[in-house]
Short mmCIF file of C-alpha atoms in Angstrom, two decimals:
data_model
loop_
_atom_site.label_atom_id
_atom_site.label_comp_id
_atom_site.label_asym_id
_atom_site.label_seq_id
_atom_site.Cartn_x
_atom_site.Cartn_y
_atom_site.Cartn_z
CA MET M 1 -73.17 38.98 -78.76
CA SER M 2 -70.75 38.77 -81.78
CA THR M 3 -72.46 37.50 -84.96
CA ASP M 4 -69.35 35.44 -84.59
CA THR M 5 -71.04 33.08 -82.18
CA ILE M 6 -74.76 33.52 -83.93
CA LYS M 7 -75.90 32.72 -86.91
CA ARG M 8 -76.39 35.01 -89.12
CA TYR M 9 -79.71 33.75 -91.48
CA PRO M 10 -81.56 30.76 -90.80
CA MET M 11 -82.98 30.58 -93.75
CA PRO M 12 -82.05 27.87 -96.21
CA MET M 13 -80.75 28.60 -99.81
CA PRO M 14 -84.27 29.47 -101.79
CA PHE M 15 -85.20 27.49 -104.92
CA GLY M 16 -85.77 28.63 -108.06
CA TRP M 17 -83.75 29.45 -112.11
CA PHE M 18 -80.29 31.28 -111.27
CA ALA M 19 -77.83 32.40 -113.17
CA VAL M 20 -74.58 29.90 -113.16
CA SER M 21 -72.41 31.49 -116.28
CA TYR M 22 -72.69 34.23 -119.27
CA SER M 23 -73.68 32.18 -122.59
CA ASP M 24 -70.08 33.52 -124.09
CA GLU M 25 -67.81 32.67 -121.04
CA LEU M 26 -69.19 28.30 -121.97
CA ALA M 27 -67.69 27.44 -125.92
CA PRO M 28 -68.30 24.20 -127.19
CA SER M 29 -66.51 20.90 -125.74
CA GLU M 30 -64.95 23.15 -122.49
CA SER M 31 -65.74 22.36 -119.18
CA ARG M 32 -64.87 23.42 -116.00
CA ALA M 33 -65.53 23.08 -111.99
CA VAL M 34 -67.94 25.27 -109.95
CA HIS M 35 -69.65 26.16 -106.74
CA TYR M 36 -73.21 26.75 -106.44
CA PHE M 37 -76.86 25.30 -103.73
CA GLY M 38 -73.75 24.06 -101.91
CA GLN M 39 -72.28 22.12 -104.16
CA GLU M 40 -69.60 20.25 -105.99
CA LEU M 41 -70.57 20.80 -109.84
CA VAL M 42 -69.05 20.30 -112.94
CA LEU M 43 -70.17 22.88 -116.08
CA PHE M 44 -69.90 22.03 -119.72
CA ARG M 45 -71.51 22.67 -123.28
CA THR M 46 -71.36 19.94 -125.77
CA GLU M 47 -70.06 19.30 -128.68
CA ALA M 48 -73.66 20.58 -130.48
CA GLY M 49 -73.54 24.03 -128.04
CA LYS M 50 -75.80 22.33 -125.53
CA ALA M 51 -75.35 23.15 -121.48
CA VAL M 52 -75.14 21.28 -118.94
CA LEU M 53 -75.11 21.34 -114.89
CA MET M 54 -74.31 17.93 -113.20
CA GLU M 55 -72.85 17.01 -110.16
CA ALA M 56 -68.93 16.72 -110.23
CA TYR M 57 -68.23 13.84 -108.70
CA CYS M 58 -67.89 10.60 -110.48
CA PRO M 59 -69.54 7.09 -108.67
CA HIS M 60 -66.93 5.38 -109.58
CA LEU M 61 -64.22 6.41 -107.24
CA GLY M 62 -64.89 9.67 -106.78
CA ALA M 63 -63.42 12.06 -109.32
CA HIS M 64 -64.31 15.56 -109.68
CA LEU M 65 -65.07 15.61 -113.44
CA GLY M 66 -64.35 19.57 -112.92
CA HIS M 67 -60.73 19.14 -112.94
CA GLY M 68 -59.11 17.61 -115.67
CA ILE M 69 -55.12 16.14 -115.97
CA HIS M 70 -52.34 16.43 -118.97
CA GLU M 71 -52.83 19.39 -120.68
CA ARG M 72 -56.39 19.96 -119.10
CA SER M 73 -54.68 20.29 -115.83
CA GLY M 74 -55.20 23.84 -114.14
CA THR M 75 -57.39 24.78 -117.86
CA GLY M 76 -60.65 23.08 -117.88
CA GLY M 77 -62.45 19.87 -116.25
CA GLY M 78 -62.84 16.54 -118.49
CA ARG M 79 -62.94 16.66 -121.77
CA ILE M 80 -65.97 16.49 -123.74
CA GLU M 81 -66.52 13.94 -126.26
CA GLY M 82 -69.82 14.05 -128.24
CA ASN M 83 -72.81 15.04 -126.31
CA ASN M 84 -70.21 12.62 -122.36
CA ILE M 85 -68.26 14.73 -120.35
CA VAL M 86 -65.21 11.67 -119.77
CA CYS M 87 -64.25 11.76 -116.12
CA PRO M 88 -60.46 12.10 -116.16
CA PHE M 89 -59.82 9.22 -113.32
CA HIS M 90 -60.42 6.21 -115.56
CA SER M 91 -62.81 7.30 -118.39
CA TRP M 92 -66.43 6.95 -117.60
CA LYS M 93 -68.03 8.85 -119.89
CA PHE M 94 -71.86 10.26 -118.86
CA ASN M 95 -74.21 12.05 -121.11
CA PRO M 96 -76.33 15.78 -119.91
CA GLU M 97 -79.13 13.37 -117.70
CA GLY M 98 -76.75 11.56 -116.16
CA GLU M 99 -76.23 8.71 -117.05
CA CYS M 100 -72.71 6.09 -117.92
CA VAL M 101 -73.46 5.78 -121.18
CA GLU M 102 -70.06 3.53 -120.97
CA VAL M 103 -67.25 2.11 -118.95
CA PRO M 104 -64.78 1.92 -121.66
CA TYR M 105 -62.31 -0.97 -119.93
CA ALA M 106 -65.34 -3.69 -118.76
CA LYS M 107 -66.90 -5.95 -120.93
CA ASN M 108 -69.91 -5.60 -118.71
CA MET M 109 -71.62 -2.59 -117.81
CA PRO M 110 -71.73 -2.45 -113.62
CA PRO M 111 -75.59 -2.94 -112.72
CA LYS M 112 -76.05 -0.35 -110.30
CA VAL M 113 -75.24 2.38 -113.29
CA ALA M 114 -76.75 0.67 -116.83
CA GLY M 115 -79.32 2.58 -117.51
CA LYS M 116 -79.68 4.42 -114.69
CA LYS M 117 -79.08 7.95 -114.00
CA CYS M 118 -76.28 7.93 -111.22
CA LEU M 119 -75.50 11.61 -111.30
CA LYS M 120 -77.73 14.56 -110.52
CA SER M 121 -78.14 17.03 -114.17
CA PHE M 122 -80.23 20.29 -113.53
CA PRO M 123 -82.59 21.89 -115.68
CA ILE M 124 -80.86 24.37 -118.16
CA ARG M 125 -82.54 27.51 -119.87
CA GLU M 126 -80.16 29.42 -122.07
CA THR M 127 -81.61 33.18 -122.12
CA ASN M 128 -80.75 36.77 -121.84
CA GLN M 129 -77.65 35.61 -122.85
CA VAL M 130 -77.36 34.03 -119.65
CA ILE M 131 -77.09 30.14 -118.42
CA TRP M 132 -80.06 30.19 -115.89
CA ALA M 133 -79.47 26.64 -113.64
CA TRP M 134 -83.10 25.60 -112.04
CA TYR M 135 -82.47 24.72 -108.10
CA HIS M 136 -84.50 23.27 -105.57
CA PRO M 137 -83.24 20.80 -102.67
CA ASP M 138 -85.64 18.59 -103.64
CA GLY M 139 -85.90 18.22 -106.41
CA VAL M 140 -88.88 19.89 -108.13
CA ALA M 141 -89.37 19.39 -111.77
CA PRO M 142 -88.63 24.05 -112.30
CA LEU M 143 -92.84 25.70 -111.19
CA TRP M 144 -92.31 29.26 -113.38
CA GLU M 145 -90.07 30.09 -116.70
CA VAL M 146 -87.13 32.02 -117.72
CA ILE M 147 -88.48 35.89 -118.73
CA SER M 148 -86.93 36.53 -122.01
CA HIS M 149 -85.58 40.16 -122.08
CA ASP M 150 -85.54 41.46 -125.51
CA GLU M 151 -83.06 44.42 -124.06
CA ALA M 152 -80.48 40.66 -124.12
CA ASN M 153 -81.58 39.39 -126.94
CA SER M 154 -80.93 42.01 -129.24
CA ASP M 155 -78.36 44.02 -131.63
CA ASP M 156 -80.27 47.30 -131.15
CA TRP M 157 -78.65 46.92 -127.23
CA SER M 158 -75.36 47.89 -126.14
CA PRO M 159 -73.03 44.97 -125.09
CA GLN M 160 -73.53 43.62 -121.90
CA ASP M 161 -71.05 45.43 -119.22
CA ARG M 162 -70.63 43.42 -116.74
CA TYR M 163 -69.58 43.68 -113.26
CA GLU M 164 -69.64 41.23 -110.78
CA TRP M 165 -68.66 39.98 -106.69
CA ILE M 166 -68.74 37.67 -103.57
CA ILE M 167 -70.97 38.64 -100.82
CA HIS M 168 -70.73 37.24 -98.06
CA THR M 169 -74.91 37.13 -96.98
CA HIS M 170 -78.31 35.67 -97.79
CA PRO M 171 -79.75 36.18 -101.17
CA GLN M 172 -83.49 37.17 -99.34
CA GLU M 173 -81.23 39.91 -96.89
CA MET M 174 -80.32 41.88 -100.30
CA ALA M 175 -83.20 41.43 -102.40
CA GLU M 176 -85.64 43.09 -99.46
CA ASN M 177 -84.10 46.35 -100.20
CA ALA M 178 -86.80 47.37 -102.59
CA ALA M 179 -88.15 47.36 -99.49
CA ASP M 180 -86.76 48.93 -96.89
CA PRO M 181 -87.17 53.06 -98.88
CA ALA M 182 -85.64 54.58 -95.66
CA HIS M 183 -81.85 53.17 -96.72
CA PHE M 184 -81.02 55.05 -99.53
CA LYS M 185 -80.59 57.63 -98.02
CA TYR M 186 -79.33 57.30 -94.87
CA VAL M 187 -76.97 54.54 -97.10
CA HIS M 188 -77.20 56.27 -100.42
CA GLY M 189 -77.18 59.67 -99.05
CA THR M 190 -80.38 60.35 -101.84
CA ALA M 191 -82.17 63.87 -100.77
CA SER M 192 -85.41 61.50 -99.43
CA PHE M 193 -86.83 59.07 -99.46
CA PRO M 194 -87.95 57.54 -102.82
CA GLU M 195 -91.62 56.23 -103.38
CA TRP M 196 -91.87 52.51 -105.15
CA GLU M 197 -95.45 51.15 -106.53
CA THR M 198 -95.00 47.36 -105.68
CA THR M 199 -97.23 44.96 -106.80
CA TYR M 200 -96.57 40.97 -106.14
CA ASP M 201 -97.98 38.74 -107.86
CA GLY M 202 -97.21 35.22 -107.43
CA TYR M 203 -93.80 34.62 -108.47
CA PHE M 204 -93.56 37.75 -109.70
CA VAL M 205 -93.05 41.08 -107.66
CA ARG M 206 -92.57 44.57 -109.78
CA GLY M 207 -92.23 47.37 -108.65
CA LEU M 208 -92.09 50.42 -109.82
CA GLN M 209 -90.85 55.06 -109.14
CA VAL M 210 -92.38 57.45 -112.14
CA ALA M 211 -90.17 61.24 -110.68
CA ASN M 212 -88.42 64.35 -111.91
CA MET M 213 -84.63 63.98 -112.45
CA PRO M 214 -82.68 67.15 -112.89
CA THR M 215 -80.52 67.95 -115.92
CA PRO M 216 -78.31 71.74 -116.19
CA ARG M 217 -80.86 71.19 -119.47
CA GLY M 218 -83.89 71.03 -116.78
CA GLU M 219 -85.71 68.88 -115.70
CA VAL M 220 -86.54 65.42 -116.94
CA LYS M 221 -89.62 63.03 -116.63
CA GLY M 222 -88.19 59.18 -115.78
CA SER M 223 -88.91 55.90 -113.99
CA ILE M 224 -87.21 53.10 -112.97
CA ARG M 225 -88.97 49.58 -113.49
CA THR M 226 -87.97 46.63 -111.67
CA GLY M 227 -88.57 42.80 -110.91
CA SER M 228 -87.75 39.93 -110.24
CA VAL M 229 -89.55 35.79 -110.85
CA GLY M 230 -88.27 34.63 -107.67
CA PRO M 231 -85.31 35.30 -106.08
CA GLY M 232 -82.73 34.75 -108.82
CA GLN M 233 -83.92 36.82 -112.17
CA GLY M 234 -83.82 39.99 -111.32
CA PHE M 235 -84.16 42.82 -113.73
CA THR M 236 -84.34 47.03 -113.08
CA LYS M 237 -85.41 49.50 -116.41
CA PHE M 238 -84.30 53.00 -116.06
CA GLU M 239 -85.92 55.94 -118.11
CA GLY M 240 -85.69 59.09 -118.95
CA ILE M 241 -82.31 60.85 -119.28
CA ALA M 242 -80.85 57.77 -120.41
CA ASP M 243 -82.04 54.74 -120.50
CA THR M 244 -80.20 51.50 -118.86
CA PHE M 245 -81.20 47.85 -118.70
CA LEU M 246 -79.62 45.69 -115.63
CA LEU M 247 -80.35 42.25 -115.25
CA GLY M 248 -79.10 41.63 -111.08
CA LEU M 249 -78.84 37.91 -110.98
CA THR M 250 -77.96 36.56 -107.64
CA THR M 251 -76.09 32.90 -107.10
CA PRO M 252 -76.54 30.96 -104.08
CA ILE M 253 -73.02 29.69 -103.76
CA ASP M 254 -73.93 28.52 -99.93
CA GLU M 255 -75.90 29.07 -97.59
CA HIS M 256 -74.08 32.17 -95.80
CA LYS M 257 -72.65 33.98 -99.86
CA VAL M 258 -73.70 34.83 -103.09
CA GLN M 259 -72.21 35.84 -106.06
CA VAL M 260 -73.69 38.44 -107.63
CA ARG M 261 -73.15 39.64 -111.90
CA PHE M 262 -74.98 43.26 -112.83
CA ALA M 263 -75.10 43.14 -116.56
CA PHE M 264 -76.25 46.59 -118.20
CA ILE M 265 -77.46 47.18 -121.49
CA GLN M 266 -77.75 50.70 -123.39
CA PRO M 267 -80.33 51.38 -126.42
CA LYS M 268 -78.72 51.74 -129.40
CA ILE M 269 -77.92 55.54 -131.21
CA ASN M 270 -78.09 55.31 -134.85
CA GLY M 271 -76.43 51.64 -134.41
CA GLU M 272 -73.64 53.27 -132.39
CA VAL M 273 -72.91 52.50 -128.62
CA LYS M 274 -72.40 55.36 -126.49
CA LYS M 275 -70.28 55.18 -123.88
CA GLY M 276 -68.87 57.74 -120.95
CA GLY M 277 -70.90 61.36 -120.28
CA VAL M 278 -74.78 60.40 -118.96
CA ASN M 279 -75.03 57.14 -119.53
CA ALA M 280 -71.60 55.85 -117.58
CA ALA M 281 -72.36 58.02 -115.01
CA ILE M 282 -76.01 56.16 -114.51
CA ILE M 283 -73.73 52.77 -114.63
CA ALA M 284 -71.17 53.82 -111.68
CA ASN M 285 -73.65 55.79 -109.43
CA ILE M 286 -75.67 52.16 -109.48
CA VAL M 287 -72.66 49.93 -108.61
CA GLY M 288 -71.56 52.12 -106.76
CA GLN M 289 -74.98 51.80 -104.71
CA LEU M 290 -74.55 47.73 -104.54
CA GLU M 291 -70.69 48.35 -102.62
CA GLU M 292 -72.63 51.20 -100.02
CA ASP M 293 -74.73 48.11 -98.76
CA LYS M 294 -71.89 45.27 -98.92
CA PRO M 295 -70.26 46.02 -95.56
CA ILE M 296 -73.90 45.78 -94.03
CA TRP M 297 -75.04 43.21 -95.65
CA GLU M 298 -72.04 41.23 -94.11
CA HIS M 299 -71.89 41.91 -90.13
CA LYS M 300 -75.44 42.36 -90.44
CA ILE M 301 -78.29 38.97 -88.59
CA TYR M 302 -81.04 38.88 -89.55
CA ARG M 303 -84.39 39.89 -87.32
CA PRO M 304 -86.90 37.76 -87.58
CA LEU M 305 -90.00 39.59 -85.88
CA PRO M 306 -87.99 44.00 -86.46
CA ILE M 307 -88.83 46.50 -84.89
CA LEU M 308 -90.32 48.63 -87.23
CA CYS M 309 -91.68 52.55 -87.84
CA ASP M 310 -94.24 54.32 -89.86
CA GLY M 311 -91.85 55.58 -92.59
CA ASP M 312 -90.89 52.19 -92.27
CA GLY M 313 -91.79 50.06 -96.09
CA PRO M 314 -93.87 46.82 -96.93
CA ILE M 315 -90.57 44.16 -95.24
CA ALA M 316 -93.83 42.09 -94.14
CA LYS M 317 -95.30 41.92 -96.85
CA PHE M 318 -91.99 41.50 -98.86
CA ARG M 319 -91.13 38.12 -96.27
CA LYS M 320 -94.53 36.98 -97.33
CA TRP M 321 -93.80 36.88 -101.28
CA TYR M 322 -90.19 35.80 -100.26
CA SER M 323 -91.07 32.74 -98.34
CA GLN M 324 -92.65 30.73 -100.97
CA PHE M 325 -89.45 30.34 -102.17
CA TYR M 326 -88.64 28.03 -99.64
CA ALA M 327 -88.75 24.19 -99.09
CA GLU M 328 -91.32 22.12 -97.32
CA GLY M 329 -93.45 25.25 -96.62
CA PHE M 330 -89.99 27.30 -94.58
CA ASP M 331 -91.52 31.12 -92.75
CA PRO M 332 -88.67 32.91 -91.71
CA ARG M 333 -91.52 35.62 -90.42
CA ALA M 334 -92.07 32.80 -88.04
CA LEU M 335 -88.95 32.35 -85.90
#
C-alpha cells in the first residue's frame, strides 16, 4: 500500500517546550506571522523586549495580526505600541496576555472582550539564545522548565553556527534514532554499531557513548553525551578531539511536518573562535548525518508493533518514555 493512501503517523503532536525563534531574530517592536502546532500564530516582541506568541486572528473580524499594511506590508506583522500589538484592520489593541485593552473608535468596550482574555497566549521562556513556547493541546500549564546551558549563554563559547530544515515527519520518528544504533552503520557508514548507555528519568532522557577517536597522532579519548527534556529540548556534547555543543531543536509545524534547528557552539581558544580544520569537520559530519536521515524519515511509515531482532536498540523503552508527552494518555505502542 502506498504511503500516499495511508496515514503515515497516527500520533498527535506532543506537548512540551519548543523553539519558535532565535532571540536575535526578533528585535523590540518587531512582529511576524508564524505557523506552529497546526495553528496560525503571531510572534512579537514588546517595546520593553518581552517575547510573545499569540493566536493570530483578531476576534473582531478575523484579521491576521501577523501581516501588516502600509509600510509594514510584506515585511512584518501588526505594529507594536508599548506592550501591545495593534490589529492592522481596525487598530484593536491586545496585550501579551491576549486581552483586548483598547478599541480606539468605540465609546464602550464590547462586553465579550472587556476585561477578558480573548486570544490564546503561550507561556514563553527565553534562554540559550532561543525563544521557547509551551504547547499543550488542552492548555495545561508548563509541567517542567527549560534547561539553560552554560555553553549557550557564555562569552567563552563561540557564536552559534546554525542550520535549519523543514522535514515531513513526526518528531517522535526523529527522536527514535537515538534508540536505533543499527542504522548508524547502514545509513551513516560507521565502522561499527555505537554502544550507548541510556537513562530515562521522568521528563529527562540522557545518553552516553564513550569511544576512542582515531587521529593522525594516535587515539584520543572521547565521549558523546546526549540529552533531552521532553520532545523539544535536545542537546548533545561531543568531547575529545574538538569539544562541540549542539542544540537540536525540533518544533512541530503540524502533525506531519517539523522545523529542525541545529545550533553548534564550540569553546573559544585564547578568546578567539577557531574555524576550519577538525572543528568544521565535526559540524559537517553531523549535518551530513541529518541529510542522510531525511529521505528515510520523509518516506517511511510508523510501525506500532515493529518486528525487532536482538541487534536492535531499546526502541520499546524509548516509545514508552515518549508516550508521556501525548495528551489523554495516548499510547502509540498500543495501536
